[in-house]
Amino acid sequence: MSHPSPTTAPGGDAAQRSDIPSRRLLLVHAHPDDESINNGVTMARYAAEGALVTLVTCTLGEEGEVIPAELAHLAPDREDALGAHRVGELAAAMAALGVTDHRFLGGAGRYRDSGMMGAPQNDRPQAFWQADLDEAAAHLVAVIREIRPQVLVTYDPNGGYGHPDHIQAHRVAMRGAELAGRADFRPDLGPAYAIEKIYWNCNARSDVEKGFARLSAAGVSFPGIASVDDVPGVVPDAEVTASIGGGPVYAAAKAAAMRAHYTQIAVDGPFFALSNDLGQPLFGSEHYRLVHGEAGAPEGEREDDLFAGIPAGAGSAVGGGESGSRTAERTEHRAADRMEEAAE
Ligand SMILES: [Zn+2]
């Protein structure tokens, strides 16, 4: 992003700047590394195309398992220094993707990694799993009203694979989107703003199966191979409504971003492994389900652009000038309608 124009009022938010990109994408994730694994291609592509790509990460991933033996001392049961380390990994990953706007929900360290479902860490007062939903969502409302994204990407209600922080990130993202569109919620956080389209991450079953077939044939260095059921958010192909690829440059950016998360991910060519040492395919094309908003592709066809069908200028009027309150009122009603449609 370029620097704010000289006309920017001191303290004015991004939405009031004249140089804010017309297309704005917000992604909400649980831990550093989830964004690169799920959306690395998408983020790299939109950043390269000049869109504002904003990542909100909900925890520092303090409870992650550490892969490199020489960094094992960072682990939560030793120095408990993994969170701070992963802040650096995330920054390097964002540099690889060309993304400059990344934030932690409520500020770095506000919410702690809850560990896997059922772990005693779930019950810590600071654990994200214990967060008050509306309080956590209010942090996101502030971001939504500041940057006014037309598109939001997050997980499905199961968080893709049942990790408590992923489930909670889904809840916070959906609740934040709903509350951001309500003029009666925290007017101190800015004028109401309704997001046009919301997507949940998913993986198309046939793609995953083909990926594992490639992996089996390739003979990679990982001690084992994962299975289709180990991949989060696998859905029947027919449920996928959008596919975002873009070719080898973006796939390479994604692989570089995943490599930046080196305490968590081992990358080998077009494959990778998490701390379980089981190889999985690294996908150069990412899939989504549209759960809120109008599809920008004909019935039965997949969108190839998350912004498809969004009217030019959508999201540009709220908070600026005479049409602000009218637009806020309209978007508030629209948000209420659509949130009902998107209800789980
Ligand atoms: Zn995660």
PDB file of N, CA and C in Angstrom, residues 1-46:
ATOM      1  N   MET A   1       0.829  -1.203   0.000  1.00  0.00           N
ATOM      2  CA  MET A   1       0.000   0.000   0.000  1.00  0.00           C
ATOM      3  C   MET A   1       0.855   1.241   0.000  1.00  0.00           C
ATOM      4  N   SER A   2       0.368   2.271  -0.671  1.00  0.00           N
ATOM      5  CA  SER A   2       1.100   3.528  -0.662  1.00  0.00           C
ATOM      6  C   SER A   2       0.804   4.266   0.642  1.00  0.00           C
ATOM      7  N   HIS A   3       1.520   5.342   0.860  1.00  0.00           N
ATOM      8  CA  HIS A   3       1.319   6.087   2.092  1.00  0.00           C
ATOM      9  C   HIS A   3       0.026   6.889   2.015  1.00  0.00           C
ATOM     10  N   PRO A   4      -0.551   7.180   3.171  1.00  0.00           N
ATOM     11  CA  PRO A   4      -1.777   7.971   3.172  1.00  0.00           C
ATOM     12  C   PRO A   4      -1.553   9.302   2.451  1.00  0.00           C
ATOM     13  N   SER A   5      -2.581   9.758   1.781  1.00  0.00           N
ATOM     14  CA  SER A   5      -2.461  11.024   1.062  1.00  0.00           C
ATOM     15  C   SER A   5      -2.336  12.165   2.062  1.00  0.00           C
ATOM     16  N   PRO A   6      -1.796  13.301   1.618  1.00  0.00           N
ATOM     17  CA  PRO A   6      -1.617  14.430   2.520  1.00  0.00           C
ATOM     18  C   PRO A   6      -2.935  14.957   3.076  1.00  0.00           C
ATOM     19  N   THR A   7      -4.044  14.632   2.406  1.00  0.00           N
ATOM     20  CA  THR A   7      -5.329  15.143   2.879  1.00  0.00           C
ATOM     21  C   THR A   7      -5.906  14.304   4.012  1.00  0.00           C
ATOM     22  N   THR A   8      -5.241  13.200   4.348  1.00  0.00           N
ATOM     23  CA  THR A   8      -5.751  12.358   5.422  1.00  0.00           C
ATOM     24  C   THR A   8      -5.784  13.135   6.731  1.00  0.00           C
ATOM     25  N   ALA A   9      -6.937  13.113   7.356  1.00  0.00           N
ATOM     26  CA  ALA A   9      -7.057  13.800   8.637  1.00  0.00           C
ATOM     27  C   ALA A   9      -6.270  13.037   9.687  1.00  0.00           C
ATOM     28  N   PRO A  10      -5.612  13.748  10.610  1.00  0.00           N
ATOM     29  CA  PRO A  10      -4.891  13.035  11.659  1.00  0.00           C
ATOM     30  C   PRO A  10      -5.859  12.130  12.412  1.00  0.00           C
ATOM     31  N   GLY A  11      -5.451  10.903  12.608  1.00  0.00           N
ATOM     32  CA  GLY A  11      -6.308   9.976  13.334  1.00  0.00           C
ATOM     33  C   GLY A  11      -7.418   9.385  12.480  1.00  0.00           C
ATOM     34  N   GLY A  12      -7.551   9.838  11.241  1.00  0.00           N
ATOM     35  CA  GLY A  12      -8.608   9.301  10.385  1.00  0.00           C
ATOM     36  C   GLY A  12      -8.336   7.845  10.090  1.00  0.00           C
ATOM     37  N   ASP A  13      -9.389   7.053   9.960  1.00  0.00           N
ATOM     38  CA  ASP A  13      -9.153   5.646   9.710  1.00  0.00           C
ATOM     39  C   ASP A  13      -8.953   5.395   8.224  1.00  0.00           C
ATOM     40  N   ALA A  14      -8.614   4.149   7.900  1.00  0.00           N
ATOM     41  CA  ALA A  14      -8.277   3.805   6.520  1.00  0.00           C
ATOM     42  C   ALA A  14      -9.433   4.095   5.571  1.00  0.00           C
ATOM     43  N   ALA A  15     -10.664   3.943   6.106  1.00  0.00           N
ATOM     44  CA  ALA A  15     -11.830   4.091   5.250  1.00  0.00           C
ATOM     45  C   ALA A  15     -11.976   5.523   4.738  1.00  0.00           C
ATOM     46  N   GLN A  16     -11.392   6.474   5.423  1.00  0.00           N
ATOM     47  CA  GLN A  16     -11.545   7.866   5.010  1.00  0.00           C
ATOM     48  C   GLN A  16     -10.407   8.311   4.115  1.00  0.00           C
ATOM     49  N   ARG A  17      -9.460   7.419   3.858  1.00  0.00           N
ATOM     50  CA  ARG A  17      -8.338   7.807   3.021  1.00  0.00           C
ATOM     51  C   ARG A  17      -8.719   7.705   1.560  1.00  0.00           C
ATOM     52  N   SER A  18      -8.140   8.558   0.783  1.00  0.00           N
ATOM     53  CA  SER A  18      -8.475   8.549  -0.637  1.00  0.00           C
ATOM     54  C   SER A  18      -7.727   7.443  -1.379  1.00  0.00           C
ATOM     55  N   ASP A  19      -6.691   6.888  -0.756  1.00  0.00           N
ATOM     56  CA  ASP A  19      -5.875   5.918  -1.486  1.00  0.00           C
ATOM     57  C   ASP A  19      -6.203   4.473  -1.135  1.00  0.00           C
ATOM     58  N   ILE A  20      -7.267   4.254  -0.403  1.00  0.00           N
ATOM     59  CA  ILE A  20      -7.565   2.875  -0.026  1.00  0.00           C
ATOM     60  C   ILE A  20      -8.008   2.106  -1.265  1.00  0.00           C
ATOM     61  N   PRO A  21      -7.460   0.897  -1.455  1.00  0.00           N
ATOM     62  CA  PRO A  21      -7.829   0.129  -2.651  1.00  0.00           C
ATOM     63  C   PRO A  21      -9.337  -0.106  -2.725  1.00  0.00           C
ATOM     64  N   SER A  22      -9.849  -0.182  -3.949  1.00  0.00           N
ATOM     65  CA  SER A  22     -11.298  -0.338  -4.105  1.00  0.00           C
ATOM     66  C   SER A  22     -11.752  -1.751  -3.740  1.00  0.00           C
ATOM     67  N   ARG A  23     -10.876  -2.741  -3.863  1.00  0.00           N
ATOM     68  CA  ARG A  23     -11.242  -4.102  -3.475  1.00  0.00           C
ATOM     69  C   ARG A  23     -10.542  -4.449  -2.173  1.00  0.00           C
ATOM     70  N   ARG A  24     -11.320  -4.962  -1.221  1.00  0.00           N
ATOM     71  CA  ARG A  24     -10.757  -5.219   0.110  1.00  0.00           C
ATOM     72  C   ARG A  24     -11.223  -6.585   0.626  1.00  0.00           C
ATOM     73  N   LEU A  25     -10.238  -7.382   0.990  1.00  0.00           N
ATOM     74  CA  LEU A  25     -10.468  -8.765   1.415  1.00  0.00           C
ATOM     75  C   LEU A  25      -9.997  -8.928   2.856  1.00  0.00           C
ATOM     76  N   LEU A  26     -10.868  -9.483   3.695  1.00  0.00           N
ATOM     77  CA  LEU A  26     -10.519  -9.738   5.096  1.00  0.00           C
ATOM     78  C   LEU A  26     -10.527 -11.240   5.345  1.00  0.00           C
ATOM     79  N   LEU A  27      -9.484 -11.724   5.987  1.00  0.00           N
ATOM     80  CA  LEU A  27      -9.408 -13.140   6.346  1.00  0.00           C
ATOM     81  C   LEU A  27      -9.247 -13.259   7.858  1.00  0.00           C
ATOM     82  N   VAL A  28      -9.998 -14.174   8.452  1.00  0.00           N
ATOM     83  CA  VAL A  28      -9.917 -14.389   9.901  1.00  0.00           C
ATOM     84  C   VAL A  28      -9.420 -15.811  10.140  1.00  0.00           C
ATOM     85  N   HIS A  29      -8.315 -15.912  10.871  1.00  0.00           N
ATOM     86  CA  HIS A  29      -7.715 -17.218  11.127  1.00  0.00           C
ATOM     87  C   HIS A  29      -7.385 -17.402  12.602  1.00  0.00           C
ATOM     88  N   ALA A  30      -7.186 -18.658  12.984  1.00  0.00           N
ATOM     89  CA  ALA A  30      -6.979 -19.003  14.383  1.00  0.00           C
ATOM     90  C   ALA A  30      -5.536 -18.807  14.830  1.00  0.00           C
ATOM     91  N   HIS A  31      -4.596 -19.339  14.032  1.00  0.00           N
ATOM     92  CA  HIS A  31      -3.174 -19.357  14.412  1.00  0.00           C
ATOM     93  C   HIS A  31      -2.330 -18.855  13.257  1.00  0.00           C
ATOM     94  N   PRO A  32      -1.131 -18.346  13.545  1.00  0.00           N
ATOM     95  CA  PRO A  32      -0.188 -18.091  12.455  1.00  0.00           C
ATOM     96  C   PRO A  32       0.082 -19.423  11.747  1.00  0.00           C
ATOM     97  N   ASP A  33       0.054 -19.462  10.511  1.00  0.00           N
ATOM     98  CA  ASP A  33       0.272 -20.574   9.549  1.00  0.00           C
ATOM     99  C   ASP A  33      -1.018 -21.012   8.847  1.00  0.00           C
ATOM    100  N   ASP A  34      -2.164 -20.861   9.543  1.00  0.00           N
ATOM    101  CA  ASP A  34      -3.435 -21.263   8.924  1.00  0.00           C
ATOM    102  C   ASP A  34      -3.710 -20.462   7.653  1.00  0.00           C
ATOM    103  N   GLU A  35      -3.352 -19.176   7.679  1.00  0.00           N
ATOM    104  CA  GLU A  35      -3.626 -18.321   6.512  1.00  0.00           C
ATOM    105  C   GLU A  35      -2.831 -18.779   5.292  1.00  0.00           C
ATOM    106  N   SER A  36      -1.575 -19.197   5.505  1.00  0.00           N
ATOM    107  CA  SER A  36      -0.740 -19.595   4.369  1.00  0.00           C
ATOM    108  C   SER A  36      -1.186 -20.944   3.819  1.00  0.00           C
ATOM    109  N   ILE A  37      -1.527 -21.880   4.724  1.00  0.00           N
ATOM    110  CA  ILE A  37      -1.968 -23.205   4.295  1.00  0.00           C
ATOM    111  C   ILE A  37      -3.303 -23.116   3.539  1.00  0.00           C
ATOM    112  N   ASN A  38      -4.230 -22.351   4.097  1.00  0.00           N
ATOM    113  CA  ASN A  38      -5.574 -22.287   3.501  1.00  0.00           C
ATOM    114  C   ASN A  38      -5.675 -21.326   2.326  1.00  0.00           C
ATOM    115  N   ASN A  39      -5.040 -20.174   2.445  1.00  0.00           N
ATOM    116  CA  ASN A  39      -5.338 -19.070   1.535  1.00  0.00           C
ATOM    117  C   ASN A  39      -4.107 -18.398   0.935  1.00  0.00           C
ATOM    118  N   GLY A  40      -2.952 -19.070   0.972  1.00  0.00           N
ATOM    119  CA  GLY A  40      -1.731 -18.413   0.509  1.00  0.00           C
ATOM    120  C   GLY A  40      -1.804 -17.929  -0.928  1.00  0.00           C
ATOM    121  N   VAL A  41      -2.358 -18.755  -1.802  1.00  0.00           N
ATOM    122  CA  VAL A  41      -2.473 -18.362  -3.216  1.00  0.00           C
ATOM    123  C   VAL A  41      -3.418 -17.172  -3.349  1.00  0.00           C
ATOM    124  N   THR A  42      -4.540 -17.273  -2.662  1.00  0.00           N
ATOM    125  CA  THR A  42      -5.559 -16.221  -2.747  1.00  0.00           C
ATOM    126  C   THR A  42      -4.998 -14.885  -2.247  1.00  0.00           C
ATOM    127  N   MET A  43      -4.312 -14.926  -1.121  1.00  0.00           N
ATOM    128  CA  MET A  43      -3.770 -13.693  -0.547  1.00  0.00           C
ATOM    129  C   MET A  43      -2.706 -13.102  -1.466  1.00  0.00           C
ATOM    130  N   ALA A  44      -1.831 -13.963  -1.985  1.00  0.00           N
ATOM    131  CA  ALA A  44      -0.763 -13.472  -2.870  1.00  0.00           C
ATOM    132  C   ALA A  44      -1.357 -12.849  -4.136  1.00  0.00           C
ATOM    133  N   ARG A  45      -2.373 -13.515  -4.674  1.00  0.00           N
ATOM    134  CA  ARG A  45      -2.967 -13.010  -5.909  1.00  0.00           C
ATOM    135  C   ARG A  45      -3.627 -11.647  -5.696  1.00  0.00           C
ATOM    136  N   TYR A  46      -4.452 -11.536  -4.668  1.00  0.00           N
ATOM    137  CA  TYR A  46      -5.147 -10.257  -4.489  1.00  0.00           C
ATOM    138  C   TYR A  46      -4.201  -9.146  -4.078  1.00  0.00           C
TER     139      TYR A  46
END
